[in-house]
Amino acid sequence: MKKIISITKGDGVGPEVIDEALKILHIIEKYRDFTFDLQEAPAGGAVWKETGTNLPEKSWNTIINSDALLFGAIGLPDLPQGIAESAILKIRQGLDLYVNLRPIKLYDPLRDRCPLKEEYIGKGIDITIIRENTEGLYANIGGILKDEVAMNSMVYTRNGCERVIRYAFETAKSRKHKKITSVDKANILKPSQLWRKIFEEIGKKFTDLEQENIYVDAFCQWLIRAPYSYETVVTGNLFGDIISDEGAFLIGSLGMASSGNIHPGKVSMYEPIHGSAPDIAGKNVANPIGAILSVKLMMEESFKSPELAHSIENAVEDALKEGRTVDIKSNELPVLSTKEMGDLICKKMQSSLKK
Ligand code: NAD
Ligand code: IPM
Ligand code: MN
């Protein structure tokens, strides 16, 4: 099966983690019936410096003509705010990627890296966060007037809420979850009141699922207090951005968390949730697992290969028993560089696919 994958390495640690994710794609090509035509689609800060645009037309054309996009991270500290980063929103909104799927799963070997006491980890952490990805405060409706007034409107539409909430219910059902949690701020924000109404309307068709609403401020403490009690969590754009970084640290590091920006059946984008991490860029120390698990999501969601998704995840879990990047280091195991971590995961992957 031939697939075209566009590749945006981006800025900072982006190229470092994507290079490791690409090694996984090469192993898949070697042992399974997939051929990947990889096409670079530069975006972000470095390309802005060269061309004056953060998403050149050539990159956009490459992306829209591919089967999926693998994205690193963008943002450079010497650029004005948003100059690089707005490329991500152009892609999410341009491709109408209304679902941002952000799994927060604590792998067993990393229980020692979870910052919570055992009693709060409980039976473990395995949360499917589904973040609305095209609207809310990210709808880009607003502006700055004479450096005196600045505003962004929080835009929620019925269609925008319905489609992501329905996706979340269907995901909860297909994963055999018992509960779905909606996170909002309906006690004060009008868009959240519409969101909650729609969550309750759609919920009527899913009577087997326990359904709950939690305000986002309280949810931030529940996520630390009882993370084991959440399965599917659905929320708006900004709330989802924030709670997923909080969740990422619970599973060991921001470098562990992956994501899929998805429009079912259309070109979707897969990326680690972290940024360009300028504090560690160029040092070969970044954790590549968020990027590698983003390939796992690509296999699952875009290429419909649960077998390959599984083998990537197993390879990551096995590798974590033998070595770790510095952000998730353990006293008993060797500290690995970005490349060494990637190589170890590839070795595990290779031996499982050879069987
Ligand atoms: P960040 O995610 O880049 O880094 C936050 C902290 O997490 C840093 O200490 C960093 O070293 C650490 N970290 C991040 N990724 C890591 C990895 N793979 N391994 C180990 N540690 C890791 O967030 P920030 O510092 O707030 O933002 C830096 C830049 O990235 C900004 O320009 C921001 O706008 C941008 N950003 C881009 C994306 C994206 O491209 N999707 C996402 C978030 C932030
Ligand atoms: C993320 C990032 C982006 C967001 C930024 C860089 C636009 O933080 O993907 O989580 O806020 O969605
Ligand atoms: Mn974020």
Short mmCIF file of C-alpha atoms and ligand atoms in Angstrom, two decimals:
data_model
loop_
_atom_site.label_atom_id
_atom_site.label_comp_id
_atom_site.label_asym_id
_atom_site.label_seq_id
_atom_site.Cartn_x
_atom_site.Cartn_y
_atom_site.Cartn_z
CA MET A 1 0.00 0.00 0.00
CA LYS A 2 1.48 3.34 -1.01
CA LYS A 3 0.88 6.37 1.20
CA ILE A 4 2.07 9.92 0.77
CA ILE A 5 3.07 11.47 4.08
CA SER A 6 3.95 15.13 4.27
CA ILE A 7 6.59 15.95 6.83
CA THR A 8 6.91 19.23 8.69
CA LYS A 9 9.97 19.06 10.92
CA GLY A 10 9.66 22.66 12.11
CA ASP A 11 11.82 24.46 14.65
CA GLY A 12 13.82 23.71 17.79
CA VAL A 13 13.51 20.05 18.78
CA GLY A 14 10.98 19.44 15.99
CA PRO A 15 13.53 18.06 13.48
CA GLU A 16 15.24 15.99 16.21
CA VAL A 17 12.09 14.16 17.28
CA ILE A 18 10.72 13.78 13.75
CA ASP A 19 13.95 12.13 12.59
CA GLU A 20 13.30 9.40 15.17
CA ALA A 21 9.66 9.04 14.13
CA LEU A 22 10.81 8.63 10.51
CA LYS A 23 12.96 5.66 11.53
CA ILE A 24 9.76 3.92 12.67
CA LEU A 25 8.19 4.53 9.26
CA HIS A 26 11.24 2.99 7.58
CA ILE A 27 10.95 -0.13 9.73
CA ILE A 28 7.29 -0.46 8.83
CA GLU A 29 8.21 -0.25 5.14
CA LYS A 30 10.84 -2.93 5.60
CA TYR A 31 8.62 -5.49 7.29
CA ARG A 32 5.08 -4.76 6.12
CA ASP A 33 3.26 -4.01 2.91
CA PHE A 34 3.53 -0.22 3.15
CA THR A 35 5.54 2.20 1.01
CA PHE A 36 5.77 5.76 2.25
CA ASP A 37 6.41 8.63 -0.11
CA LEU A 38 7.74 11.26 2.32
CA GLN A 39 7.42 14.84 1.15
CA GLU A 40 8.82 17.74 3.14
CA ALA A 41 6.41 20.60 3.81
CA PRO A 42 8.36 23.26 5.74
CA ALA A 43 6.37 25.48 8.10
CA GLY A 44 7.05 27.65 11.13
CA GLY A 45 9.74 30.08 12.22
CA ALA A 46 12.80 29.05 10.20
CA VAL A 47 10.87 29.07 6.93
CA TRP A 48 9.29 32.39 7.87
CA LYS A 49 12.78 33.89 8.19
CA GLU A 50 13.65 32.62 4.71
CA THR A 51 10.43 33.36 2.86
CA GLY A 52 8.35 35.78 4.96
CA THR A 53 5.56 33.23 5.36
CA ASN A 54 5.15 30.52 7.99
CA LEU A 55 3.33 28.18 5.61
CA PRO A 56 4.56 28.58 2.03
CA GLU A 57 2.03 27.75 -0.68
CA LYS A 58 4.23 24.88 -1.84
CA SER A 59 4.04 23.30 1.63
CA TRP A 60 0.28 23.75 1.74
CA ASN A 61 -0.11 22.09 -1.66
CA THR A 62 2.08 19.20 -0.53
CA ILE A 63 -0.03 18.78 2.59
CA ILE A 64 -3.42 18.81 0.89
CA ASN A 65 -2.24 16.28 -1.67
CA SER A 66 -0.92 13.82 0.91
CA ASP A 67 -2.60 11.05 2.92
CA ALA A 68 -1.43 12.40 6.28
CA LEU A 69 0.90 14.97 7.80
CA LEU A 70 3.55 14.25 10.42
CA PHE A 71 4.40 17.48 12.22
CA GLY A 72 7.22 18.25 14.69
CA ALA A 73 6.93 21.56 16.51
CA ILE A 74 7.27 25.22 15.61
CA GLY A 75 8.20 28.45 17.34
CA LEU A 76 11.45 30.41 17.72
CA PRO A 77 12.22 32.57 20.75
CA ASP A 78 13.64 35.45 18.68
CA LEU A 79 10.43 35.94 16.68
CA PRO A 80 7.42 38.03 17.72
CA GLN A 81 4.58 36.07 19.36
CA GLY A 82 2.52 33.98 16.99
CA ILE A 83 4.62 34.56 13.85
CA ALA A 84 5.60 30.91 13.61
CA GLU A 85 2.80 29.33 15.63
CA SER A 86 -0.12 30.59 13.58
CA ALA A 87 0.88 28.08 10.88
CA ILE A 88 -0.57 25.33 13.08
CA LEU A 89 -3.92 27.07 13.18
CA LYS A 90 -3.85 27.58 9.41
CA ILE A 91 -3.43 23.82 9.04
CA ARG A 92 -6.00 22.84 11.67
CA GLN A 93 -8.57 25.25 10.32
CA GLY A 94 -7.62 24.93 6.65
CA LEU A 95 -8.06 21.14 6.78
CA ASP A 96 -11.02 21.46 9.19
CA LEU A 97 -9.35 19.08 11.66
CA TYR A 98 -12.08 19.36 14.26
CA VAL A 99 -10.88 16.59 16.58
CA ASN A 100 -7.69 16.86 18.57
CA LEU A 101 -7.16 13.41 20.04
CA ARG A 102 -4.69 13.47 22.92
CA PRO A 103 -4.19 10.18 24.75
CA ILE A 104 -2.80 10.45 28.26
CA LYS A 105 -1.57 7.00 29.15
CA LEU A 106 0.86 6.13 31.91
CA TYR A 107 3.00 3.21 30.75
CA ASP A 108 3.80 0.77 33.55
CA PRO A 109 7.58 1.25 33.44
CA LEU A 110 7.01 4.99 33.98
CA ARG A 111 4.96 4.72 37.18
CA ASP A 112 8.11 5.83 38.99
CA ARG A 113 8.11 9.06 36.94
CA CYS A 114 4.53 10.02 37.67
CA PRO A 115 4.74 12.95 40.12
CA LEU A 116 1.73 11.65 42.08
CA LYS A 117 1.78 9.43 45.15
CA GLU A 118 0.71 5.81 44.56
CA GLU A 119 -2.70 6.39 46.15
CA TYR A 120 -3.48 9.04 43.52
CA ILE A 121 -2.23 6.94 40.62
CA GLY A 122 -4.50 4.11 41.75
CA LYS A 123 -5.20 1.54 39.06
CA GLY A 124 -3.36 3.66 36.50
CA ILE A 125 -3.90 6.53 34.08
CA ASP A 126 -5.41 5.99 30.64
CA ILE A 127 -7.42 8.99 29.49
CA THR A 128 -8.56 9.79 25.97
CA ILE A 129 -8.74 13.57 25.81
CA ILE A 130 -10.73 14.88 22.86
CA ARG A 131 -10.20 18.58 22.32
CA GLU A 132 -12.32 20.66 19.95
CA ASN A 133 -9.77 21.93 17.44
CA THR A 134 -11.21 24.63 15.16
CA GLU A 135 -13.26 27.06 17.26
CA GLY A 136 -13.40 28.68 20.70
CA LEU A 137 -10.83 31.34 21.45
CA TYR A 138 -8.77 29.99 18.55
CA ALA A 139 -11.40 31.02 15.96
CA ASN A 140 -9.18 34.01 15.19
CA ILE A 141 -11.95 36.56 15.60
CA GLY A 142 -10.47 39.56 17.33
CA GLY A 143 -7.67 42.06 17.14
CA ILE A 144 -5.65 44.75 18.83
CA LEU A 145 -6.66 48.42 18.66
CA LYS A 146 -3.80 50.92 19.03
CA ASP A 147 -2.06 48.81 21.67
CA GLU A 148 -4.89 49.82 24.02
CA VAL A 149 -7.62 47.26 23.49
CA ALA A 150 -7.23 43.60 22.63
CA MET A 151 -9.88 40.97 22.20
CA ASN A 152 -10.58 37.46 20.98
CA SER A 153 -14.10 36.12 20.76
CA MET A 154 -14.87 32.69 22.15
CA VAL A 155 -16.85 31.25 19.26
CA TYR A 156 -18.73 27.95 19.68
CA THR A 157 -21.15 26.91 16.94
CA ARG A 158 -23.81 24.22 17.24
CA ASN A 159 -22.26 22.29 14.36
CA GLY A 160 -18.76 22.66 15.84
CA CYS A 161 -19.89 21.35 19.22
CA GLU A 162 -22.10 18.59 17.86
CA ARG A 163 -19.50 16.99 15.63
CA VAL A 164 -16.73 16.78 18.22
CA ILE A 165 -19.04 15.73 21.05
CA ARG A 166 -20.57 13.03 18.85
CA TYR A 167 -17.06 11.85 17.93
CA ALA A 168 -16.21 11.67 21.65
CA PHE A 169 -19.32 9.61 22.48
CA GLU A 170 -18.60 7.24 19.61
CA THR A 171 -14.98 6.90 20.70
CA ALA A 172 -16.02 6.16 24.28
CA LYS A 173 -18.42 3.52 23.02
CA SER A 174 -15.95 1.86 20.67
CA ARG A 175 -13.29 1.77 23.40
CA LYS A 176 -15.83 0.21 25.77
CA HIS A 177 -15.44 3.02 28.27
CA LYS A 178 -17.94 3.20 31.10
CA LYS A 179 -17.85 6.96 31.49
CA ILE A 180 -17.54 10.15 29.46
CA THR A 181 -16.65 13.47 31.06
CA SER A 182 -17.32 16.88 29.54
CA VAL A 183 -15.14 19.73 30.79
CA ASP A 184 -16.48 23.27 30.44
CA LYS A 185 -17.04 26.55 32.24
CA ALA A 186 -20.82 26.62 31.92
CA ASN A 187 -21.30 28.36 35.26
CA ILE A 188 -20.18 31.59 33.62
CA LEU A 189 -19.37 31.32 29.89
CA LYS A 190 -22.19 31.39 27.33
CA PRO A 191 -20.33 29.22 24.79
CA SER A 192 -19.91 26.58 27.51
CA GLN A 193 -23.65 26.72 28.22
CA LEU A 194 -24.38 25.85 24.58
CA TRP A 195 -21.68 23.15 24.72
CA ARG A 196 -23.20 21.57 27.84
CA LYS A 197 -26.71 21.63 26.37
CA ILE A 198 -25.45 19.82 23.27
CA PHE A 199 -23.44 17.32 25.36
CA GLU A 200 -26.63 16.48 27.25
CA GLU A 201 -28.72 16.26 24.05
CA ILE A 202 -26.29 13.87 22.35
CA GLY A 203 -25.87 11.95 25.60
CA LYS A 204 -29.52 10.88 25.44
CA LYS A 205 -28.60 8.54 22.59
CA PHE A 206 -25.83 6.87 24.63
CA THR A 207 -27.69 5.71 27.70
CA ASP A 208 -25.16 2.93 28.46
CA LEU A 209 -22.47 5.49 29.21
CA GLU A 210 -22.20 7.27 32.53
CA GLN A 211 -22.04 10.99 31.73
CA GLU A 212 -20.69 13.82 33.82
CA ASN A 213 -19.98 17.56 33.50
CA ILE A 214 -17.10 19.16 35.38
CA TYR A 215 -16.00 22.80 35.40
CA VAL A 216 -12.51 23.20 34.04
CA ASP A 217 -11.03 24.75 37.17
CA ALA A 218 -12.21 21.87 39.33
CA PHE A 219 -11.17 19.40 36.64
CA CYS A 220 -7.56 20.60 36.92
CA GLN A 221 -7.54 19.40 40.53
CA TRP A 222 -9.50 16.19 39.79
CA LEU A 223 -6.94 15.32 37.14
CA ILE A 224 -4.32 15.21 39.89
CA ARG A 225 -6.61 13.91 42.60
CA ALA A 226 -8.23 10.99 40.78
CA PRO A 227 -6.73 10.59 37.28
CA TYR A 228 -7.59 6.86 37.33
CA SER A 229 -11.29 7.74 37.27
CA TYR A 230 -11.35 9.35 33.78
CA GLU A 231 -11.71 7.53 30.48
CA THR A 232 -13.01 9.75 27.66
CA VAL A 233 -12.82 13.49 28.32
CA VAL A 234 -14.26 15.95 25.80
CA THR A 235 -13.66 19.67 25.99
CA GLY A 236 -13.29 22.97 24.13
CA ASN A 237 -10.18 24.20 22.39
CA LEU A 238 -8.35 26.24 25.05
CA PHE A 239 -9.36 24.04 27.98
CA GLY A 240 -8.12 21.01 26.03
CA ASP A 241 -4.80 22.70 25.32
CA ILE A 242 -4.23 23.32 29.02
CA ILE A 243 -5.44 20.06 30.53
CA SER A 244 -3.46 18.00 28.03
CA ASP A 245 -0.14 19.56 29.10
CA GLU A 246 -1.11 18.92 32.73
CA GLY A 247 -1.95 15.32 31.81
CA ALA A 248 1.33 14.92 29.92
CA PHE A 249 3.37 15.58 33.03
CA LEU A 250 1.34 12.96 34.90
CA ILE A 251 2.54 10.34 32.43
CA GLY A 252 6.16 11.36 32.87
CA SER A 253 6.92 14.34 30.65
CA LEU A 254 5.55 16.70 28.05
CA GLY A 255 7.81 14.76 25.70
CA MET A 256 5.69 11.61 26.12
CA ALA A 257 2.37 12.91 24.78
CA SER A 258 1.17 12.42 21.21
CA SER A 259 -1.77 13.79 19.28
CA GLY A 260 -3.88 13.41 16.19
CA ASN A 261 -5.54 16.44 14.61
CA ILE A 262 -8.27 14.59 12.81
CA HIS A 263 -11.08 15.02 10.35
CA PRO A 264 -12.25 11.44 9.84
CA GLY A 265 -11.69 10.37 6.25
CA LYS A 266 -9.62 13.42 5.32
CA VAL A 267 -5.95 14.44 5.48
CA SER A 268 -5.12 14.55 9.19
CA MET A 269 -2.09 15.83 11.10
CA TYR A 270 -0.14 13.96 13.76
CA GLU A 271 2.22 15.71 16.18
CA PRO A 272 3.66 15.50 19.67
CA ILE A 273 1.80 17.94 21.92
CA HIS A 274 4.95 19.71 23.06
CA GLY A 275 6.50 22.78 21.46
CA SER A 276 9.90 23.54 19.98
CA ALA A 277 11.52 23.42 23.46
CA PRO A 278 14.21 26.06 22.79
CA ASP A 279 15.79 25.34 26.19
CA ILE A 280 16.96 21.90 25.03
CA ALA A 281 17.02 22.27 21.22
CA GLY A 282 20.08 21.05 19.31
CA LYS A 283 21.39 19.01 22.25
CA ASN A 284 20.14 15.54 21.23
CA VAL A 285 18.35 15.16 24.58
CA ALA A 286 14.67 15.67 23.67
CA ASN A 287 12.33 12.78 24.24
CA PRO A 288 11.19 11.47 20.83
CA ILE A 289 8.37 9.30 22.22
CA GLY A 290 5.58 11.88 21.76
CA ALA A 291 6.54 12.04 18.07
CA ILE A 292 6.86 8.25 17.77
CA LEU A 293 3.47 7.70 19.40
CA SER A 294 2.06 10.24 16.93
CA VAL A 295 3.06 7.77 14.20
CA LYS A 296 1.17 5.16 16.21
CA LEU A 297 -1.94 7.37 16.04
CA MET A 298 -1.40 7.87 12.30
CA MET A 299 -1.33 4.10 11.77
CA GLU A 300 -4.49 3.70 13.81
CA GLU A 301 -6.58 6.63 12.63
CA SER A 302 -5.48 7.37 9.06
CA PHE A 303 -4.05 4.06 7.86
CA LYS A 304 -6.38 1.75 9.78
CA SER A 305 -3.65 -0.59 10.97
CA PRO A 306 -4.29 -1.53 14.61
CA GLU A 307 -1.55 -4.18 14.33
CA LEU A 308 1.14 -1.59 13.58
CA ALA A 309 -0.26 0.84 16.13
CA HIS A 310 -0.01 -1.89 18.73
CA SER A 311 3.51 -2.85 17.82
CA ILE A 312 4.71 0.77 18.06
CA GLU A 313 3.15 1.14 21.48
CA ASN A 314 4.58 -2.18 22.70
CA ALA A 315 8.02 -1.23 21.40
CA VAL A 316 7.86 2.05 23.34
CA GLU A 317 6.77 0.31 26.51
CA ASP A 318 9.50 -2.33 26.21
CA ALA A 319 12.18 0.24 25.48
CA LEU A 320 11.21 2.22 28.58
CA LYS A 321 12.32 -0.76 30.69
CA GLU A 322 15.87 -0.50 29.31
CA GLY A 323 16.75 3.16 28.91
CA ARG A 324 15.32 6.65 29.10
CA THR A 325 15.88 10.17 27.89
CA VAL A 326 16.84 12.59 30.64
CA ASP A 327 13.33 14.03 31.16
CA ILE A 328 12.11 10.59 32.32
CA LYS A 329 15.38 9.23 33.66
CA SER A 330 15.56 6.50 36.26
CA ASN A 331 18.47 5.79 38.59
CA GLU A 332 18.53 2.14 37.54
CA LEU A 333 18.63 2.70 33.78
CA PRO A 334 21.04 4.31 31.34
CA VAL A 335 20.26 7.87 30.24
CA LEU A 336 19.81 7.90 26.47
CA SER A 337 20.08 10.62 23.87
CA THR A 338 17.21 11.38 21.49
CA LYS A 339 18.78 9.19 18.82
CA GLU A 340 19.59 6.35 21.21
CA MET A 341 16.02 6.33 22.54
CA GLY A 342 14.73 6.22 18.95
CA ASP A 343 17.14 3.41 18.05
CA LEU A 344 16.13 1.34 21.07
CA ILE A 345 12.44 1.66 20.17
CA CYS A 346 13.26 0.72 16.56
CA LYS A 347 15.15 -2.36 17.75
CA LYS A 348 12.11 -3.48 19.76
CA MET A 349 9.79 -2.75 16.89
CA GLN A 350 11.96 -4.63 14.44
CA SER A 351 12.12 -7.76 16.57
CA SER A 352 8.34 -7.80 17.02
CA LEU A 353 7.62 -7.30 13.29
CA LYS A 354 10.16 -9.97 12.27
CA LYS A 355 8.29 -12.67 14.20
P1 NAD B 1 7.49 23.49 25.09
O1 NAD B 1 6.51 22.38 24.99
O2 NAD B 1 8.34 23.72 23.91
O3 NAD B 1 8.44 23.23 26.36
C1 NAD B 1 7.99 23.24 27.70
C2 NAD B 1 8.96 22.44 28.58
O4 NAD B 1 8.86 21.05 28.25
C3 NAD B 1 10.41 22.83 28.34
O5 NAD B 1 11.15 22.76 29.55
C4 NAD B 1 10.92 21.77 27.38
O6 NAD B 1 12.29 21.52 27.44
C5 NAD B 1 10.10 20.54 27.82
N1 NAD B 1 9.91 19.65 26.68
C6 NAD B 1 9.12 19.89 25.60
N2 NAD B 1 9.23 18.90 24.72
C7 NAD B 1 10.10 18.01 25.24
C8 NAD B 1 10.63 16.77 24.79
N3 NAD B 1 10.29 16.24 23.62
N4 NAD B 1 11.51 16.12 25.60
C9 NAD B 1 11.86 16.64 26.78
N5 NAD B 1 11.40 17.81 27.27
C10 NAD B 1 10.52 18.48 26.50
O7 NAD B 1 6.65 24.79 25.47
P2 NAD B 1 7.12 26.33 25.57
O8 NAD B 1 8.49 26.41 26.11
O9 NAD B 1 6.01 26.98 26.26
O10 NAD B 1 7.12 26.82 24.06
C11 NAD B 1 8.27 26.87 23.23
C12 NAD B 1 7.84 27.25 21.81
O11 NAD B 1 7.05 26.20 21.21
C13 NAD B 1 6.95 28.49 21.74
O12 NAD B 1 7.30 29.19 20.58
C14 NAD B 1 5.55 27.94 21.64
O13 NAD B 1 4.63 28.81 21.07
C15 NAD B 1 5.80 26.74 20.75
N6 NAD B 1 4.80 25.66 20.82
C16 NAD B 1 4.60 24.98 19.66
C17 NAD B 1 3.77 23.87 19.65
C18 NAD B 1 3.61 23.11 18.38
O14 NAD B 1 4.38 23.29 17.45
N7 NAD B 1 2.64 22.24 18.27
C19 NAD B 1 3.17 23.44 20.84
C20 NAD B 1 3.42 24.14 22.01
C21 NAD B 1 4.26 25.24 22.01
C1 IPM B 2 -0.61 22.82 21.03
C2 IPM B 2 0.03 24.20 21.02
C3 IPM B 2 -0.73 25.13 20.10
C4 IPM B 2 -2.15 25.30 20.67
C5 IPM B 2 -0.10 26.50 19.86
C6 IPM B 2 1.35 26.43 19.53
C7 IPM B 2 -0.85 27.25 18.79
O1 IPM B 2 0.11 24.70 22.32
O2 IPM B 2 -0.70 22.22 19.95
O3 IPM B 2 -0.97 22.35 22.09
O4 IPM B 2 -2.38 26.19 21.50
O5 IPM B 2 -3.01 24.53 20.27
MN MN B 3 -0.41 23.25 23.85
#
